[in-house]
Coordinates of C-alpha atoms in Angstrom, one line a residue:
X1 CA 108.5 86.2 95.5
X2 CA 108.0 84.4 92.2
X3 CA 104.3 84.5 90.4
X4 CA 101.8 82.6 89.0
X5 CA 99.6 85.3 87.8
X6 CA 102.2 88.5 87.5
X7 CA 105.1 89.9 85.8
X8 CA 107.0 92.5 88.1
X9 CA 109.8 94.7 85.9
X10 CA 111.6 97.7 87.8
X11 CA 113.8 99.9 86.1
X12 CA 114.9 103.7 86.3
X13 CA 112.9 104.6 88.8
X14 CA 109.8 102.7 87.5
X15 CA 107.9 99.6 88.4
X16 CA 105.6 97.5 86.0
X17 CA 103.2 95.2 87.2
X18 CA 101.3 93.1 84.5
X19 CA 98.3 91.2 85.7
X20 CA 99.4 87.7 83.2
X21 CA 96.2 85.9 82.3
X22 CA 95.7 86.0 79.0
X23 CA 93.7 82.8 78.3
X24 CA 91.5 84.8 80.7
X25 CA 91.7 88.2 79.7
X26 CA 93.5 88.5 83.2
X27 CA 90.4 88.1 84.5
X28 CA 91.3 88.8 88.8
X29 CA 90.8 85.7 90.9
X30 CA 91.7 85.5 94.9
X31 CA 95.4 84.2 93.9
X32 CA 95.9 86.9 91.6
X33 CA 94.8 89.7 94.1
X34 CA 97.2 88.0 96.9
X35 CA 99.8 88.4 94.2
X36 CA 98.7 92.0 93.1
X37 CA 98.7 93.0 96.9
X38 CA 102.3 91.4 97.3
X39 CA 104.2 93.0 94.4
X40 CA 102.2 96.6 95.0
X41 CA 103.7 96.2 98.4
X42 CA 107.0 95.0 97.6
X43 CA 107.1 98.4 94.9
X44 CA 105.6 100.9 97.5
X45 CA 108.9 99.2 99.8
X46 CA 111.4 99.6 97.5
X47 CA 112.9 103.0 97.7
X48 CA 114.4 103.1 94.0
X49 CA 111.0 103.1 92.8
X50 CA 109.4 106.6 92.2
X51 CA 106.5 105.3 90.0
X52 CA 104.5 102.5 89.4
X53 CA 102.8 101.5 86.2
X54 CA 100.2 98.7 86.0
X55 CA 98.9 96.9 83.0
X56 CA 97.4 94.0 81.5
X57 CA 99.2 91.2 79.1
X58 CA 98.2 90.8 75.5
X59 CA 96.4 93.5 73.5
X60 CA 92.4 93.1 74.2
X61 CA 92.5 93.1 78.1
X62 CA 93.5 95.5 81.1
X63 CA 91.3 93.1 83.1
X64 CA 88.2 91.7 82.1
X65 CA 86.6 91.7 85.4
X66 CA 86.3 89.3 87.8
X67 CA 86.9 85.1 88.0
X68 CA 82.7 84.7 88.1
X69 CA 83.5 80.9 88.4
X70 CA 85.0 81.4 92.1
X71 CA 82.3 82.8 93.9
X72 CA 78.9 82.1 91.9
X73 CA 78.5 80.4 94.9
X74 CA 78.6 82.2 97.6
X75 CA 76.0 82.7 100.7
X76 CA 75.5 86.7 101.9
X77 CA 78.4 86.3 104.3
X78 CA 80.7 84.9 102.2
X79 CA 80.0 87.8 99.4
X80 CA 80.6 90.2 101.9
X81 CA 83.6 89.0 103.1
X82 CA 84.7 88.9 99.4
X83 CA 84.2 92.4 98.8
X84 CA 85.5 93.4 102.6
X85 CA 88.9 91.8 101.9
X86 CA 89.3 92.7 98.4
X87 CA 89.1 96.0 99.3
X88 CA 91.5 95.9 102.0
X89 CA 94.0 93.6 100.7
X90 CA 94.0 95.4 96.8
X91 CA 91.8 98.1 95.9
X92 CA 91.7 100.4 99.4
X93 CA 95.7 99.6 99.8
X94 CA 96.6 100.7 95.9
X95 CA 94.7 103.8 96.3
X96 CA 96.4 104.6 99.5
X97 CA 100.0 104.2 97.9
X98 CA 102.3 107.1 98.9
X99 CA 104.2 105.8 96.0
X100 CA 102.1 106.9 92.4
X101 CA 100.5 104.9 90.7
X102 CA 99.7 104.7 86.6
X103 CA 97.3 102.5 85.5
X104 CA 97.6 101.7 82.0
X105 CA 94.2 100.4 80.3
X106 CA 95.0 98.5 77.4
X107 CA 91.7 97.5 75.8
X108 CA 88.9 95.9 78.4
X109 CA 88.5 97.2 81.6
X110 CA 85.5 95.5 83.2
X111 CA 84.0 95.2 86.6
X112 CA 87.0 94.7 89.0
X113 CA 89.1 95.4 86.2
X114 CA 87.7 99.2 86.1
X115 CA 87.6 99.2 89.8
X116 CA 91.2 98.6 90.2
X117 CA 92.1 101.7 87.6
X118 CA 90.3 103.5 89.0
X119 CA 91.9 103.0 92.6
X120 CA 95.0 103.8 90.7
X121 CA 96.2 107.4 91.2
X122 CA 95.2 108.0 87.3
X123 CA 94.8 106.1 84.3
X124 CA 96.0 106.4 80.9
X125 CA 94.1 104.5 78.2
X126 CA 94.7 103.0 74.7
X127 CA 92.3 103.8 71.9
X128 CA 90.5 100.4 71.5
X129 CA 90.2 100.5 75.5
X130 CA 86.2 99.2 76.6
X131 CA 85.6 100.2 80.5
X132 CA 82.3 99.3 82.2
X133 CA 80.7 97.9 85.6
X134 CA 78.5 95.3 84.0
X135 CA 78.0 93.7 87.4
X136 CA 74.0 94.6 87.5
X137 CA 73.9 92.2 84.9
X138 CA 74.4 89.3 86.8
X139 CA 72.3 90.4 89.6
X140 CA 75.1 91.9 91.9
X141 CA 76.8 95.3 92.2
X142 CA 80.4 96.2 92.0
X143 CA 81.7 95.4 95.1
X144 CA 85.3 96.7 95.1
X145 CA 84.9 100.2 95.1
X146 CA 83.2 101.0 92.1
X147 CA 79.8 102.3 93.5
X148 CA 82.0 104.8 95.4
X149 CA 85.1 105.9 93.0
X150 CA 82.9 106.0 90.1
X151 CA 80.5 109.0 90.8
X152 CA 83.8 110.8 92.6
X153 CA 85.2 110.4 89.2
X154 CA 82.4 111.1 86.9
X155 CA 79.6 112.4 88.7
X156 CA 76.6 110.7 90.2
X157 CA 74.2 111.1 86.9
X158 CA 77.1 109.5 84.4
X159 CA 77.9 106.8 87.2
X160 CA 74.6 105.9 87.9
X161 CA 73.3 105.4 83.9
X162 CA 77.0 103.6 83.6
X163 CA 76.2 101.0 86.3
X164 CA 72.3 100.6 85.4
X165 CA 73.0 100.0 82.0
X166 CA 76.1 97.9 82.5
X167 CA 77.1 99.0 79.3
X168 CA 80.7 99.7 78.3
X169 CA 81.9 103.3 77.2
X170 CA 84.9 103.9 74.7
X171 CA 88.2 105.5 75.7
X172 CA 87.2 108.8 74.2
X173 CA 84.1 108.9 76.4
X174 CA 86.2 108.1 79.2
X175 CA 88.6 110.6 78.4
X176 CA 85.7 113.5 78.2
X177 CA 84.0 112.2 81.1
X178 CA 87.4 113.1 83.5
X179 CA 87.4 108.9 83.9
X180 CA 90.9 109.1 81.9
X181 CA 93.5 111.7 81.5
X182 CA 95.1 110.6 78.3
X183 CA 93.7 108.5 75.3
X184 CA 96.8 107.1 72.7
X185 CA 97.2 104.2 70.8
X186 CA 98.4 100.7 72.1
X187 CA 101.9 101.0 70.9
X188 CA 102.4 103.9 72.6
X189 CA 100.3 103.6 75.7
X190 CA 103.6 102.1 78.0
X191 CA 105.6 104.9 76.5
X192 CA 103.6 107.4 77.1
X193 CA 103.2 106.1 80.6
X194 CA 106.8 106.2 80.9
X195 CA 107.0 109.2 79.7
X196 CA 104.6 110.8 82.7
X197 CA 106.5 108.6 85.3
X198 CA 110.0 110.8 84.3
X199 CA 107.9 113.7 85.3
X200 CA 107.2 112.6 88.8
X201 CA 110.1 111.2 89.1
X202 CA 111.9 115.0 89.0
X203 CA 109.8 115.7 91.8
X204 CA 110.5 115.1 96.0
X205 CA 108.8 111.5 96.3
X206 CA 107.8 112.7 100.1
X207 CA 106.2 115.5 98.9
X208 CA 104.1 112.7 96.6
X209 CA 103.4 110.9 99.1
X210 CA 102.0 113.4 101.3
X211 CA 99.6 115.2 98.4
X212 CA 98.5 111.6 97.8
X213 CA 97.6 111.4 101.6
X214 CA 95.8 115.2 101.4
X215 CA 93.6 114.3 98.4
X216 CA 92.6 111.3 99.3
X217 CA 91.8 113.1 102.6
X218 CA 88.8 115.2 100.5
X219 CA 86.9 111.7 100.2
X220 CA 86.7 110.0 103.2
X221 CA 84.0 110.4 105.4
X222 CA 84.5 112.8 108.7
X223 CA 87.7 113.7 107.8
X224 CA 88.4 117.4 107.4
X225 CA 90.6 117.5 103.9
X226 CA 91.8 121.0 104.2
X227 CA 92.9 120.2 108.2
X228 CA 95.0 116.6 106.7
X229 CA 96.4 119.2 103.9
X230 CA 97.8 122.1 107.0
X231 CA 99.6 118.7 108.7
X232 CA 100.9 117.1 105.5
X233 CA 102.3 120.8 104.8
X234 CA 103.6 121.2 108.0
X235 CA 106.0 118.2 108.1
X236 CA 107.0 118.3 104.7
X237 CA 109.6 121.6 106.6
X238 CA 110.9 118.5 108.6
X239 CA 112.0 117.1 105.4
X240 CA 115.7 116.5 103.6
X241 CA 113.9 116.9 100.2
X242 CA 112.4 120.1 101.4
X243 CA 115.0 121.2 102.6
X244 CA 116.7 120.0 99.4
X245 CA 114.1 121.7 97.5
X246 CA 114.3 125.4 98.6
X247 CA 117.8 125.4 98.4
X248 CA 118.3 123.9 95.1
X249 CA 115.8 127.0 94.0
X250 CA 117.4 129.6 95.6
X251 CA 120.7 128.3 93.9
X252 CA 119.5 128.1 90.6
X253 CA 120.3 124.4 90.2
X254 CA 118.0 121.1 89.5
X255 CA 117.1 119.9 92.8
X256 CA 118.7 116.1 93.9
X257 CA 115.7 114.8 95.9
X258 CA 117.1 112.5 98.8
X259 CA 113.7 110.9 99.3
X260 CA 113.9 111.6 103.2

């Protein structure tokens, strides 16, 4: 599928997807969510990639929030709606992934800008990196996620003071508040992306998939985390890569994952 709104890059193992509006600080918009959905999809399908690393284009913007312009608007049941299928169709969908994913925060990440990194397995940001959920500001809440992902990340007291603010932290305060793992400077943001991705990609990508699956588990309501964790256990002993796995240790020898 060709793009409007995306660049889509696989190589080695990895698979970069670059949200391409610059003129709009890749502000997200309904076409560029279809888009995002379809090329996450198409990744997550594609069994020679092991990782996958999203960005934004240019220097100043991850993504700058959302396309206001689209839905300023909008009656009740039409902002509901917008909120119900982003989350299914981008935000809800990346965080349940089997295959990892990297997001790497060059410079603003704003509204649904933050709320996709933070759906992303982790995030890695540059030092000139802004993140925020400003939406209170124009008399709405986040509405893909952020309410929720935010205090799991950070705590409900740093959340809550973030969101009724709407004020922007740095990249080091994301990096102390847990809301980053890594803070590095633009040029060497991808790299260092890259450089985490080889690390997974050592790893049994079924095995991944299935801790991805058990910690997710931990934060969804009436699920029992620990009983998702005994089952994900269990069948990876059905598995060629565990199989793979132990006997590659026992032998002394790297371990050649089949990814089955």
């Amino acid at each position: 599928m060709s793009y409007n709104n995306v660049l889509f890059e696989s190589h080695n193992g990895i698979t970069t997807i670059t949200i391409n509006r610059p003129k709009k600080l890749n502000a997200l918009n309904k076409e560029t969510i279809n888009e995002l959905h379809d090329a996450f999809d198409t990744a997550d399908r594609d069994k020679n990639t092991k990782v996958i690393i999203v960005t934004g284009s240019g220097e100043k913007a991850f993504v700058a929030g959302a396309d206001i312009s689209e839905f300023a608007n909008f009656s009740v049941e039409e902002g509901k709606k917008l909120a119900a299928n982003g989350q299914k169709i981008l935000f809800d969908f990346v965080e349940n992934l089997s295959t990892p994913v990297i997001a790497a925060v060059n410079g603003f990440a704003l509204g649904g800008g933050l709320e996709l990194a933070m759906a992303c397995h982790f995030r890695i940001a540059s030092d000139n990196a802004k993140l925020g959920l400003p939406e209170v500001s124009l008399g709405v809440i986040p509405g893909y996620g952020g309410t929720q992902r935010l205090p799991q990340l950070i705590g409900k007291g740093r959340a809550m003071e973030m969101i009724m603010t709407a004020g922007m932290i740095d990249a080091n305060k994301a990096l102390n508040y847990g809301l980053v793992n890594h803070v590095t400077s633009l040029e060497e943001l991808l790299p260092l992306c890259e450089k985490i991705a080889l690390k997974i990609l050592n790893n049994s990508s079924v095995a991944i998939g299935a801790a991805v699956h058990a910690i997710n588990a931990n934060f969804k309501d009436g699920v029992n985390g620990f009983e998702v964790e005994v089952n994900e256990f269990g069948k990876c002993f059905g598995t060629e890569d565990f199989t793979e796995g132990t006997t590659a240790f026992l032998e002394k020898r790297k371990a050649d994952f089949p990814g089955n």
